[in-house]
Coordinates of C-alpha atoms in Angstrom, one line a residue:
Chain L
M1 CA 25.5 -21.9 6.7
S2 CA 21.8 -22.2 6.7
D3 CA 19.6 -20.4 4.1
P4 CA 18.4 -17.0 5.6
L5 CA 15.3 -17.4 3.4
V6 CA 14.2 -20.5 5.2
V7 CA 12.8 -19.7 8.6
R8 CA 11.2 -22.0 11.2
G9 CA 9.7 -20.4 14.3
R10 CA 6.8 -19.8 16.7
A11 CA 4.0 -17.7 15.3
W12 CA 2.6 -14.5 16.8
L13 CA -0.8 -13.5 15.3
F14 CA -1.3 -9.8 14.5
A15 CA -4.3 -10.6 12.3
E16 CA -6.1 -7.2 12.2
D17 CA -6.0 -5.5 8.8
N18 CA -3.9 -2.3 8.2
L19 CA -1.7 -2.5 11.3
N20 CA 0.5 0.6 10.8
T21 CA 4.1 1.7 11.2
D22 CA 3.1 4.3 13.8
L23 CA 2.0 1.4 16.1
M24 CA 5.4 -0.3 15.6
M25 CA 7.5 2.9 15.8
P26 CA 5.6 5.8 17.4
Q27 CA 6.8 9.3 16.8
T28 CA 7.6 9.6 20.6
V29 CA 10.8 7.4 20.1
F30 CA 12.2 9.3 17.1
G31 CA 15.8 10.2 18.0
K32 CA 15.9 7.7 20.9
S33 CA 18.4 4.8 21.1
L34 CA 17.6 1.7 19.1
E35 CA 17.0 -0.2 22.3
E36 CA 14.3 2.3 23.4
Q37 CA 12.8 2.1 19.9
V38 CA 12.6 -1.7 20.0
R39 CA 10.9 -1.5 23.4
A40 CA 8.1 0.7 21.8
V41 CA 7.1 -1.8 19.1
F42 CA 3.3 -2.4 19.4
A43 CA 3.6 -1.0 23.0
T44 CA 0.2 0.7 23.0
Y45 CA -1.4 -2.0 20.7
R46 CA -0.2 -5.0 22.7
P47 CA 1.4 -3.9 25.9
G48 CA 4.1 -6.3 27.2
W49 CA 4.4 -8.2 23.9
V50 CA 8.0 -7.2 23.4
D51 CA 9.0 -9.1 26.6
Q52 CA 7.4 -12.4 25.3
V53 CA 9.1 -12.5 21.9
R54 CA 11.9 -15.0 21.5
E55 CA 14.7 -14.8 19.0
G56 CA 13.5 -16.6 15.8
D57 CA 9.8 -16.0 16.2
I58 CA 7.6 -15.3 13.2
L59 CA 5.0 -12.5 13.0
V60 CA 1.8 -13.3 11.1
G61 CA -0.1 -10.2 9.8
G62 CA -3.4 -9.4 8.2
R63 CA -4.1 -7.3 5.1
N64 CA -1.9 -4.3 4.2
F65 CA 0.4 -5.1 7.1
G66 CA 2.8 -2.2 7.8
T67 CA 0.8 0.6 6.1
G68 CA 1.9 4.1 6.9
S69 CA 5.3 5.8 6.8
S70 CA 8.8 5.0 5.8
R71 CA 10.0 4.8 9.4
P72 CA 12.1 1.6 9.6
A73 CA 9.6 -0.7 11.5
S74 CA 11.2 -3.7 9.8
L75 CA 14.5 -3.0 11.5
L76 CA 12.9 -2.8 14.9
L77 CA 11.0 -6.0 14.4
K78 CA 14.3 -7.7 13.4
R79 CA 16.2 -6.3 16.3
L80 CA 13.4 -7.5 18.6
G81 CA 14.1 -11.1 17.4
I82 CA 11.4 -11.5 14.7
A83 CA 12.9 -13.8 12.1
A84 CA 10.3 -13.3 9.4
V85 CA 6.9 -11.7 8.6
V86 CA 4.2 -13.5 6.7
A87 CA 0.9 -11.6 6.0
E88 CA -2.3 -11.7 4.0
T89 CA -0.9 -8.8 2.1
L90 CA 2.1 -6.5 2.9
N91 CA 2.2 -2.8 2.4
G92 CA 4.6 -1.9 -0.4
L93 CA 6.8 0.5 1.6
F94 CA 7.0 -2.0 4.5
Y95 CA 8.0 -4.7 2.1
R96 CA 10.8 -2.6 0.6
N97 CA 12.1 -1.8 4.1
S98 CA 12.0 -5.5 5.0
V99 CA 14.0 -6.5 2.0
N100 CA 16.5 -3.7 2.6
Y101 CA 17.0 -4.5 6.3
A102 CA 17.2 -8.3 5.4
L103 CA 14.0 -9.2 7.2
P104 CA 12.4 -12.1 5.2
A105 CA 8.8 -11.2 4.3
L106 CA 6.2 -12.8 2.2
E107 CA 2.5 -12.5 1.3
C108 CA 0.3 -15.6 1.8
P109 CA -3.4 -15.0 1.3
G110 CA -5.3 -17.2 3.8
I111 CA -2.5 -17.4 6.3
R112 CA -4.7 -16.2 9.1
D113 CA -6.8 -19.3 8.8
L114 CA -3.8 -21.6 8.7
V115 CA -2.2 -20.7 12.0
A116 CA -3.1 -20.1 15.6
E117 CA -0.7 -18.2 17.9
G118 CA 2.1 -20.4 19.3
E119 CA 2.0 -22.9 16.5
V120 CA 5.2 -23.5 14.6
L121 CA 5.6 -22.3 11.0
R122 CA 8.2 -23.0 8.4
L123 CA 8.6 -20.4 5.6
E124 CA 10.5 -20.8 2.4
V125 CA 10.5 -17.2 1.3
A126 CA 12.1 -18.0 -2.1
T127 CA 9.4 -20.4 -3.1
G128 CA 6.5 -18.9 -1.2
V129 CA 5.8 -22.2 0.6
V130 CA 4.3 -21.7 4.1
E131 CA 4.1 -24.8 6.3
N132 CA 2.3 -25.1 9.6
V133 CA 4.6 -27.7 11.2
T134 CA 2.2 -28.1 14.2
R135 CA -0.7 -29.1 12.0
D136 CA 1.2 -30.5 9.1
E137 CA -0.6 -28.2 6.6
R138 CA 0.9 -26.1 3.9
R139 CA -0.1 -23.3 1.6
T140 CA 1.8 -21.4 -1.1
G141 CA 2.1 -17.6 -1.0
T142 CA 3.9 -15.2 -3.2
K143 CA 7.5 -16.0 -3.8
M144 CA 10.2 -13.3 -3.3
P145 CA 11.7 -12.3 -6.7
E146 CA 15.3 -13.5 -7.1
F147 CA 16.6 -9.9 -7.4
L148 CA 15.2 -9.2 -3.9
Q149 CA 16.3 -12.6 -2.5
A150 CA 19.9 -11.6 -3.4
I151 CA 19.5 -8.4 -1.3
V152 CA 18.3 -10.3 1.7
R153 CA 20.9 -13.0 1.4
S154 CA 23.7 -10.4 1.3
G155 CA 22.5 -9.2 4.7
G156 CA 20.6 -6.1 3.4
I157 CA 21.7 -3.0 1.5
M158 CA 23.9 -1.6 4.3
E159 CA 26.1 -4.7 4.0
R160 CA 26.3 -4.2 0.2
L161 CA 27.2 -0.5 0.5
R162 CA 29.9 -1.3 3.0
A163 CA 31.3 -4.0 0.7
E164 CA 31.3 -1.5 -2.2
G165 CA 33.3 1.0 0.0
Y166 CA 30.7 3.7 0.5
F167 CA 31.1 3.5 4.3
Chain T
M1 CA -1.0 -3.8 -25.2
G2 CA -0.1 -0.2 -24.1
M3 CA 1.4 1.1 -21.0
T4 CA 0.2 3.3 -18.1
M5 CA 2.0 6.6 -17.2
A6 CA 4.0 4.9 -14.5
E7 CA 4.9 2.0 -16.7
K8 CA 6.2 4.3 -19.4
I9 CA 8.3 6.3 -16.9
L10 CA 9.8 3.2 -15.4
S11 CA 10.5 1.8 -18.9
R12 CA 12.2 5.1 -20.0
H13 CA 14.5 4.9 -16.9
S14 CA 15.4 1.2 -17.3
G15 CA 16.6 0.8 -20.9
G16 CA 13.3 1.5 -22.8
G17 CA 11.9 -2.0 -23.0
R18 CA 8.2 -2.7 -22.3
V19 CA 7.5 -3.2 -18.6
R20 CA 4.6 -5.1 -17.2
P21 CA 3.1 -5.5 -13.7
G22 CA 5.3 -7.9 -11.7
D23 CA 8.6 -7.0 -13.5
I24 CA 11.4 -5.7 -11.4
V25 CA 13.3 -2.8 -13.0
V26 CA 16.5 -1.0 -11.9
C27 CA 16.2 2.7 -12.6
E28 CA 18.3 5.8 -12.6
V29 CA 16.7 8.2 -10.2
D30 CA 16.5 11.9 -11.3
K31 CA 15.8 13.7 -8.0
I32 CA 16.9 12.6 -4.5
V33 CA 15.2 14.6 -1.7
Q34 CA 16.6 14.3 1.8
I35 CA 14.7 15.7 4.8
D36 CA 15.9 16.8 8.3
L37 CA 14.9 13.5 10.0
T38 CA 17.3 11.5 7.9
F39 CA 20.3 13.4 9.3
A40 CA 20.0 12.2 12.9
A41 CA 23.3 11.9 14.7
S42 CA 23.1 8.1 14.7
A43 CA 22.6 7.9 10.9
P44 CA 25.6 6.6 8.9
M45 CA 27.2 9.1 6.5
P46 CA 28.6 7.9 3.2
N47 CA 32.1 8.9 2.1
R48 CA 31.1 9.5 -1.5
I49 CA 27.8 10.0 -3.4
A50 CA 26.8 9.5 -7.0
D51 CA 25.8 13.1 -8.1
P52 CA 25.3 16.1 -5.8
H53 CA 23.3 17.8 -8.6
K54 CA 20.5 15.3 -8.2
I55 CA 20.3 15.8 -4.4
V56 CA 17.9 18.3 -2.8
V57 CA 18.0 18.8 1.0
I58 CA 14.9 20.3 2.7
L59 CA 14.5 20.8 6.4
D60 CA 10.8 20.4 7.2
H61 CA 9.7 18.0 9.9
A62 CA 11.0 19.4 13.1
V63 CA 11.7 23.1 12.3
P64 CA 12.6 25.3 14.0
A65 CA 14.1 22.5 16.1
P66 CA 11.9 21.6 19.1
T67 CA 14.6 19.4 20.7
I68 CA 18.4 19.3 21.0
A69 CA 18.5 16.1 19.0
D70 CA 16.6 17.8 16.1
A71 CA 19.0 20.8 16.2
E72 CA 22.0 18.5 16.1
G73 CA 20.5 16.6 13.1
Q74 CA 19.9 19.8 11.2
S75 CA 23.4 20.9 11.9
I76 CA 24.6 17.6 10.4
A77 CA 22.4 18.3 7.3
R78 CA 24.2 21.7 6.9
Q79 CA 27.6 20.0 7.1
F80 CA 26.5 17.4 4.5
V81 CA 25.3 20.1 2.1
K82 CA 28.7 21.9 2.4
R83 CA 30.8 18.8 2.2
F84 CA 29.2 17.4 -1.0
G85 CA 28.4 20.7 -2.7
V86 CA 24.7 20.3 -2.7
E87 CA 23.3 23.5 -4.3
K88 CA 19.5 22.9 -3.8
F89 CA 19.3 23.4 0.0
Y90 CA 16.2 24.7 1.7
D91 CA 17.1 25.7 5.3
V92 CA 14.7 26.8 8.0
G93 CA 12.8 29.8 6.8
R94 CA 13.9 29.2 3.1
G95 CA 11.6 26.4 2.0
G96 CA 8.9 24.6 3.9
I97 CA 7.3 21.1 3.7
C98 CA 9.3 19.1 1.2
H99 CA 6.5 18.1 -1.2
Q100 CA 5.3 21.7 -1.5
V101 CA 8.8 23.0 -2.0
I102 CA 9.3 20.3 -4.7
L103 CA 6.2 21.4 -6.6
E104 CA 6.7 25.1 -6.2
N105 CA 10.3 25.0 -7.4
G106 CA 10.0 22.6 -10.3
I107 CA 12.1 19.9 -8.7
A108 CA 9.7 17.1 -9.7
L109 CA 9.3 17.2 -13.5
P110 CA 7.0 15.3 -15.9
G111 CA 8.4 11.9 -16.9
Q112 CA 11.0 11.9 -14.1
I113 CA 11.6 9.6 -11.1
L114 CA 11.9 11.2 -7.7
T115 CA 12.6 9.6 -4.3
C116 CA 12.4 10.9 -0.8
T117 CA 12.2 9.2 2.6
D118 CA 8.8 10.8 3.4
S119 CA 5.8 8.5 2.8
H120 CA 3.8 11.2 1.0
T121 CA 6.4 11.5 -1.7
C122 CA 3.7 10.3 -4.2
A123 CA 2.6 14.0 -4.0
S124 CA 5.0 14.7 -7.0
G125 CA 2.8 12.5 -9.2
A126 CA 0.6 15.6 -9.5
F127 CA 3.2 16.7 -12.1
N128 CA 3.5 13.4 -13.9
C129 CA 6.5 12.2 -11.9
V130 CA 7.0 8.7 -10.6
A131 CA 7.6 9.3 -7.0
R132 CA 7.3 7.3 -3.8
G133 CA 8.5 7.1 -0.2
M134 CA 11.5 5.0 0.6
G135 CA 13.1 3.9 3.9
P136 CA 16.0 6.0 5.2
L137 CA 18.5 3.2 4.4
E138 CA 17.3 2.9 0.8
M139 CA 17.7 6.7 0.4
L140 CA 21.3 6.2 1.5
Q141 CA 21.7 3.6 -1.2
I142 CA 20.2 5.9 -3.8
M143 CA 22.5 8.8 -2.8
C144 CA 25.5 6.5 -3.1
T145 CA 24.6 4.7 -6.3
G146 CA 22.1 6.9 -8.0
K147 CA 19.8 4.0 -8.7
T148 CA 17.2 1.8 -7.1
W149 CA 14.7 -1.0 -8.0
Y150 CA 11.0 -1.0 -8.5
Q151 CA 8.6 -3.9 -8.8
V152 CA 6.0 -2.7 -11.4
A153 CA 2.6 -2.7 -9.8
P154 CA -0.8 -3.0 -11.5
T155 CA -2.7 0.3 -11.8
V156 CA -6.1 1.5 -10.6
R157 CA -7.5 4.3 -12.9
F158 CA -9.7 7.2 -11.7
E159 CA -11.5 8.7 -14.7
L160 CA -12.6 12.2 -13.6
R161 CA -15.4 14.2 -15.3
G162 CA -17.5 17.2 -14.5
K163 CA -16.7 20.1 -12.2
K164 CA -16.8 20.3 -8.4
P165 CA -19.5 22.3 -6.7
A166 CA -18.2 25.4 -4.7
N167 CA -18.4 23.6 -1.4
V168 CA -16.3 20.6 -2.5
F169 CA -12.5 20.6 -2.4
G170 CA -9.7 18.3 -3.4
K171 CA -9.7 16.6 0.0
D172 CA -13.4 15.8 -0.4
V173 CA -12.7 14.2 -3.7
F174 CA -10.0 12.1 -2.1
L175 CA -12.2 11.0 0.8
Y176 CA -14.9 10.0 -1.6
L177 CA -12.4 7.9 -3.6
A178 CA -11.4 6.3 -0.3
A179 CA -15.0 5.2 0.2
V180 CA -15.3 3.9 -3.4
A181 CA -12.0 2.2 -3.9
G182 CA -10.8 1.4 -0.4
S183 CA -7.2 0.5 0.2
V184 CA -5.2 -0.3 -3.0
E185 CA -2.0 -1.7 -1.5
G186 CA 0.3 -3.2 -4.1
H187 CA -1.2 -0.9 -6.8
N188 CA -0.5 2.4 -8.5
I189 CA -3.1 5.1 -9.0
E190 CA -3.6 7.0 -12.2
F191 CA -5.9 10.0 -12.7
G192 CA -7.2 11.0 -16.0
G193 CA -10.3 12.2 -17.9
P194 CA -11.7 15.6 -18.7
G195 CA -12.3 16.4 -15.0
V196 CA -8.5 16.8 -14.4
A197 CA -8.5 20.1 -16.3
E198 CA -11.1 21.4 -13.8
L199 CA -8.9 20.7 -10.8
T200 CA -6.4 23.4 -9.6
L201 CA -2.8 22.3 -9.3
D202 CA -3.3 22.4 -5.5
D203 CA -6.2 20.1 -5.7
R204 CA -4.2 17.6 -7.9
A205 CA -1.4 17.8 -5.4
T206 CA -3.8 17.0 -2.5
L207 CA -5.1 13.9 -4.4
A208 CA -1.6 12.7 -5.4
T209 CA -0.3 13.2 -1.8
M210 CA -3.2 11.3 -0.3
G211 CA -2.5 8.4 -2.6
A212 CA -0.2 7.2 0.3
E213 CA -3.3 6.8 2.5
L214 CA -4.7 4.3 0.1
S215 CA -1.3 2.6 0.3
A216 CA -0.6 3.2 -3.4
D217 CA 2.9 3.0 -4.8
F218 CA 2.6 5.9 -7.3
A219 CA -0.2 8.4 -7.9
T220 CA 0.2 10.1 -11.3
F221 CA -1.6 12.8 -13.2
P222 CA -1.1 13.8 -16.8
A223 CA 1.1 16.9 -17.4
D224 CA -1.5 19.2 -19.0
Q225 CA -0.9 22.7 -20.1
R226 CA -1.5 24.1 -16.7
V227 CA 1.3 22.0 -15.2
V228 CA 3.7 22.8 -18.1
E229 CA 3.1 26.5 -17.8
H230 CA 3.7 26.5 -14.1
L231 CA 6.9 24.5 -14.5
R232 CA 8.2 26.7 -17.3
S233 CA 7.8 29.7 -15.0
V234 CA 10.1 28.2 -12.3
T235 CA 12.7 26.0 -14.0
D236 CA 14.9 25.9 -17.1
E237 CA 15.4 22.1 -16.9
N238 CA 14.1 20.1 -19.8
F239 CA 11.4 17.6 -19.4
E240 CA 9.1 15.3 -21.4
G241 CA 5.9 14.1 -19.9
V242 CA 4.1 10.9 -20.6
E243 CA 0.5 10.0 -21.4
S244 CA -1.0 6.6 -20.8
D245 CA -1.8 4.6 -23.9
P246 CA -5.5 4.3 -24.8
D247 CA -5.1 0.5 -24.6
A248 CA -3.1 0.5 -21.3
T249 CA -4.2 -2.2 -18.9
Y250 CA -5.8 -1.4 -15.5
S251 CA -6.7 -3.7 -12.7
A252 CA -9.7 -1.5 -12.0
S253 CA -11.2 1.7 -13.3
Y254 CA -13.6 4.1 -11.6
E255 CA -15.7 6.8 -13.2
I256 CA -15.9 9.8 -10.9
D257 CA -18.5 12.6 -11.5
L258 CA -17.0 15.5 -9.6
S259 CA -20.3 17.5 -9.9
A260 CA -22.1 15.0 -7.8
L261 CA -19.8 15.2 -4.8
R262 CA -20.5 16.6 -1.3
P263 CA -18.2 17.5 1.6
Y264 CA -16.8 14.3 3.1
V265 CA -15.2 13.3 6.4
A266 CA -13.1 10.4 7.6
R267 CA -13.8 8.8 11.0
P268 CA -10.8 8.3 13.3
D269 CA -7.9 5.8 12.9
F270 CA -8.0 4.9 9.2
I271 CA -9.2 6.4 5.9
P272 CA -10.0 3.7 3.3
G273 CA -13.6 2.5 3.7
N274 CA -14.0 4.8 6.7
T275 CA -15.4 8.0 5.1
L276 CA -18.9 9.5 4.6
P277 CA -20.6 12.7 3.7
V278 CA -20.3 15.2 6.6
A279 CA -24.0 15.7 6.5
E280 CA -24.5 12.0 7.2
L281 CA -22.3 12.0 10.4
A282 CA -25.1 10.9 12.8
E283 CA -23.4 11.7 16.0
E284 CA -22.6 15.2 17.3
V285 CA -18.8 15.5 17.5
P286 CA -17.5 18.3 19.7
I287 CA -13.9 19.2 19.0
N288 CA -10.9 20.4 21.0
Q289 CA -8.6 21.2 18.1
A290 CA -8.9 22.0 14.4
F291 CA -5.9 21.8 12.2
V292 CA -5.3 23.1 8.7
G293 CA -1.9 22.2 7.3
S294 CA 0.5 19.7 6.0
C295 CA 1.8 18.9 2.5
A296 CA -1.7 17.8 1.5
N297 CA -3.6 20.9 2.6
G298 CA -1.5 23.7 3.9
K299 CA -1.6 25.4 0.5
L300 CA -2.5 28.9 -0.4
E301 CA -5.9 27.7 -1.5
D302 CA -6.5 26.1 2.0
L303 CA -5.5 29.3 3.8
R304 CA -7.8 31.3 1.5
I305 CA -10.7 29.0 2.2
A306 CA -10.0 29.0 5.9
A307 CA -9.9 32.8 6.0
Q308 CA -13.1 33.0 4.0
V309 CA -14.9 30.8 6.5
V310 CA -13.7 32.5 9.7
R311 CA -13.9 36.1 8.4
G312 CA -15.8 38.2 11.0
R313 CA -16.3 35.2 13.3
K314 CA -14.5 33.8 16.3
V315 CA -13.1 30.3 17.0
A316 CA -15.5 28.6 19.4
P317 CA -14.6 28.7 23.1
G318 CA -12.6 25.7 24.2
V319 CA -11.3 25.1 20.6
R320 CA -7.8 25.9 19.4
F321 CA -7.5 26.4 15.6
I322 CA -4.0 25.9 14.3
V323 CA -3.0 26.8 10.7
T324 CA 0.3 25.7 9.3
P325 CA 1.3 26.9 5.8
A326 CA 2.9 24.3 3.5
S327 CA 5.8 26.6 2.6
Q328 CA 7.4 29.9 3.4
R329 CA 6.1 31.1 0.0
V330 CA 2.5 30.2 0.9
L331 CA 2.9 32.0 4.2
K332 CA 4.3 35.1 2.6
E333 CA 1.6 35.2 0.0
A334 CA -1.1 34.6 2.7
V335 CA 0.2 37.5 4.7
H336 CA 0.3 39.7 1.6
R337 CA -3.3 38.8 0.7
G338 CA -4.6 39.4 4.3
Y339 CA -5.6 35.8 5.0
V340 CA -3.2 35.6 8.0
E341 CA -4.7 38.7 9.6
T342 CA -8.2 37.4 9.1
L343 CA -7.2 34.1 10.7
L344 CA -5.5 35.8 13.6
E345 CA -8.5 38.1 14.2
A346 CA -10.7 35.0 14.5
G347 CA -8.4 33.6 17.2
A348 CA -6.4 31.1 15.1
V349 CA -2.7 30.3 15.7
V350 CA -0.8 30.6 12.5
T351 CA 2.6 28.8 12.6
N352 CA 5.7 28.7 10.4
S353 CA 5.8 26.1 7.7
T354 CA 6.6 22.6 9.1
C355 CA 5.3 19.1 9.1
G356 CA 4.7 19.9 12.8
A357 CA 1.3 18.8 14.1
C358 CA 0.5 16.5 11.2
Y359 CA 3.0 13.8 12.4
G360 CA 2.6 14.6 16.1
G361 CA 6.0 16.2 16.2
H362 CA 5.4 19.7 17.6
M363 CA 3.1 22.8 17.5
G364 CA -0.2 21.1 17.9
I365 CA 0.1 17.8 19.7
V366 CA -3.3 16.5 21.0
G367 CA -3.8 15.2 24.5
P368 CA -5.5 12.1 25.9
K369 CA -9.1 11.7 24.8
E370 CA -9.1 14.9 22.9
V371 CA -10.9 15.2 19.5
C372 CA -9.2 16.8 16.5
I373 CA -10.5 17.6 13.1
T374 CA -7.7 18.0 10.6
S375 CA -7.1 18.6 6.9
S376 CA -3.6 17.0 7.1
T377 CA -2.5 13.7 5.8
R378 CA -3.1 10.9 8.2
N379 CA -5.4 9.9 11.1
F380 CA -3.9 6.8 12.6
K381 CA -4.4 6.2 16.3
G382 CA -1.7 8.3 18.1
R383 CA -0.6 10.0 14.9
M384 CA -1.0 13.5 16.3
G385 CA -0.2 12.8 19.9
S386 CA -2.0 10.7 22.5
P387 CA -3.2 7.3 21.3
S388 CA -6.5 7.9 23.0
A389 CA -7.2 11.1 21.0
R390 CA -9.6 10.8 18.1
I391 CA -8.7 12.3 14.7
Y392 CA -11.3 13.1 12.1
M393 CA -10.2 14.3 8.6
A394 CA -11.9 16.6 6.2
S395 CA -11.3 19.6 3.9
S396 CA -9.9 22.8 5.2
A397 CA -13.3 24.3 4.7
T398 CA -14.9 21.7 6.9
V399 CA -12.1 22.1 9.5
A400 CA -12.5 25.9 9.6
A401 CA -16.3 25.7 9.8
S402 CA -16.0 23.2 12.6
A403 CA -13.5 25.5 14.5
I404 CA -16.2 28.2 14.5
A405 CA -19.0 25.8 15.4
G406 CA -17.0 23.9 18.1
R407 CA -18.2 20.7 16.6
I408 CA -17.8 19.0 13.2
C409 CA -20.1 20.6 10.7
D410 CA -20.7 20.8 7.0
P411 CA -19.3 24.0 5.5
T412 CA -21.8 24.4 2.8
S413 CA -23.6 27.4 4.3
F414 CA -20.3 29.4 4.0
F415 CA -20.2 28.8 0.2
E416 CA -23.9 29.1 -0.7
D417 CA -23.4 32.3 -2.6
N418 CA -21.4 30.3 -5.1
L419 CA -23.5 27.2 -5.3

């Protein structure tokens, strides 16, 4: 089986700083089905984007990507087909949610200048290596600590809790 | 080298060794607070939990339930409380907004770790508690196992000195810090210095709560005598606070002279680096809605100030002024002291305690292209309703003064007697 922490995919650029969870999961979809929530991701910020995402795409963010609330935006991105997030910096709560829902995520200062939308990226989340396959350029970001890698590799904390008999 | 308050608390909960920024520690959690939104019908329910005595359930976001789905979730919360024998349960009409209920009842204690799914959980740092928001899934894990992990972040220190002028409130201090420090994602915030003693517990809670808007992990205050006296009056539980070491390491340190501050306002959409003195707001900003409320600023002090400003005056035509107390206790006390009557006479709407309008849930949603000034927690685009609405943020004094004027205005003239 391939390593879930090595991701190769087409890049989407969300380069603005401080893009928040309310844009990814607006309050209006609280209590709605997961399908409806996924349809709402960035719906007011970038209308129609959800229809263009293909399974395995990578989202490239700016500084403090995912600031805001604990609402599980990482889960919605994952269900939409986003295979990994790489950003200039990640908001701490967004990062925790990403690890817990097994969405590979890493910080790579300078990533905005390394990639244009539609180019192909290859991320090694464990080592922090970010490669722009299209341009044959690479940069090293922050590697994910081993403790957190283990959570992602096991499929997220729900899988762990199930394995331990809590559900 | 010494440790910061947060580092000491994390160390104490993970075996007692020295912790440094970058370390990952697994900690026993002391208090686990669950809110109504985490009990949606679709949420998985564990078959066993670590310790029901550590769990507190507070219904606050959508109360009384505005939708059938909310009512169903709250019914599931009541079943959960019964099934697992949770004793600390704050039902509709019994508690209020979780962070206020936590502080009022001595749930967050100095030196402890508290978790809750709401992103403003750092509020409990006002009482020297390491507290932060967690995703709903992580909260499930903590309920089941009693533990979670933290990656120790570097700390930004705010050294406070001096005393605020009478027209400056906790929210103004925060909005000033947001101008000075900007966003601090990936960092903790620590408050210290002689100025802390000059701040009321409500003001400290406002500052700690708003740490979330600078994207801080934790926002901690020292537990001084005022904190300890309050807690001793509401709980028998033992606690031991922590001080930061004199040689603790900080990634940045700011000296803040409280006596030099003025009323501040945040422009719409984001707070860090987006605030300025109200008097320097160049454009005239007519408003449709003014809101005083939330965990940050629905406190007794806020209702007192709002009542002082509107006493004998009327809310401007075309403006709705909504006041939402942070807890049932705040509301009761505000009724007792006559603040509520003063607000009602002026034409304000005073609601029950709920997160309500702050998160665009209910009781104060703003429409397309409307302008709102709020003393609540967050001003993201679409936060309080329509994505085309514009949300300014300021102290409850500025909000109340603006409700009377019909446009955003500096509240200083209402406090001149005390300046």
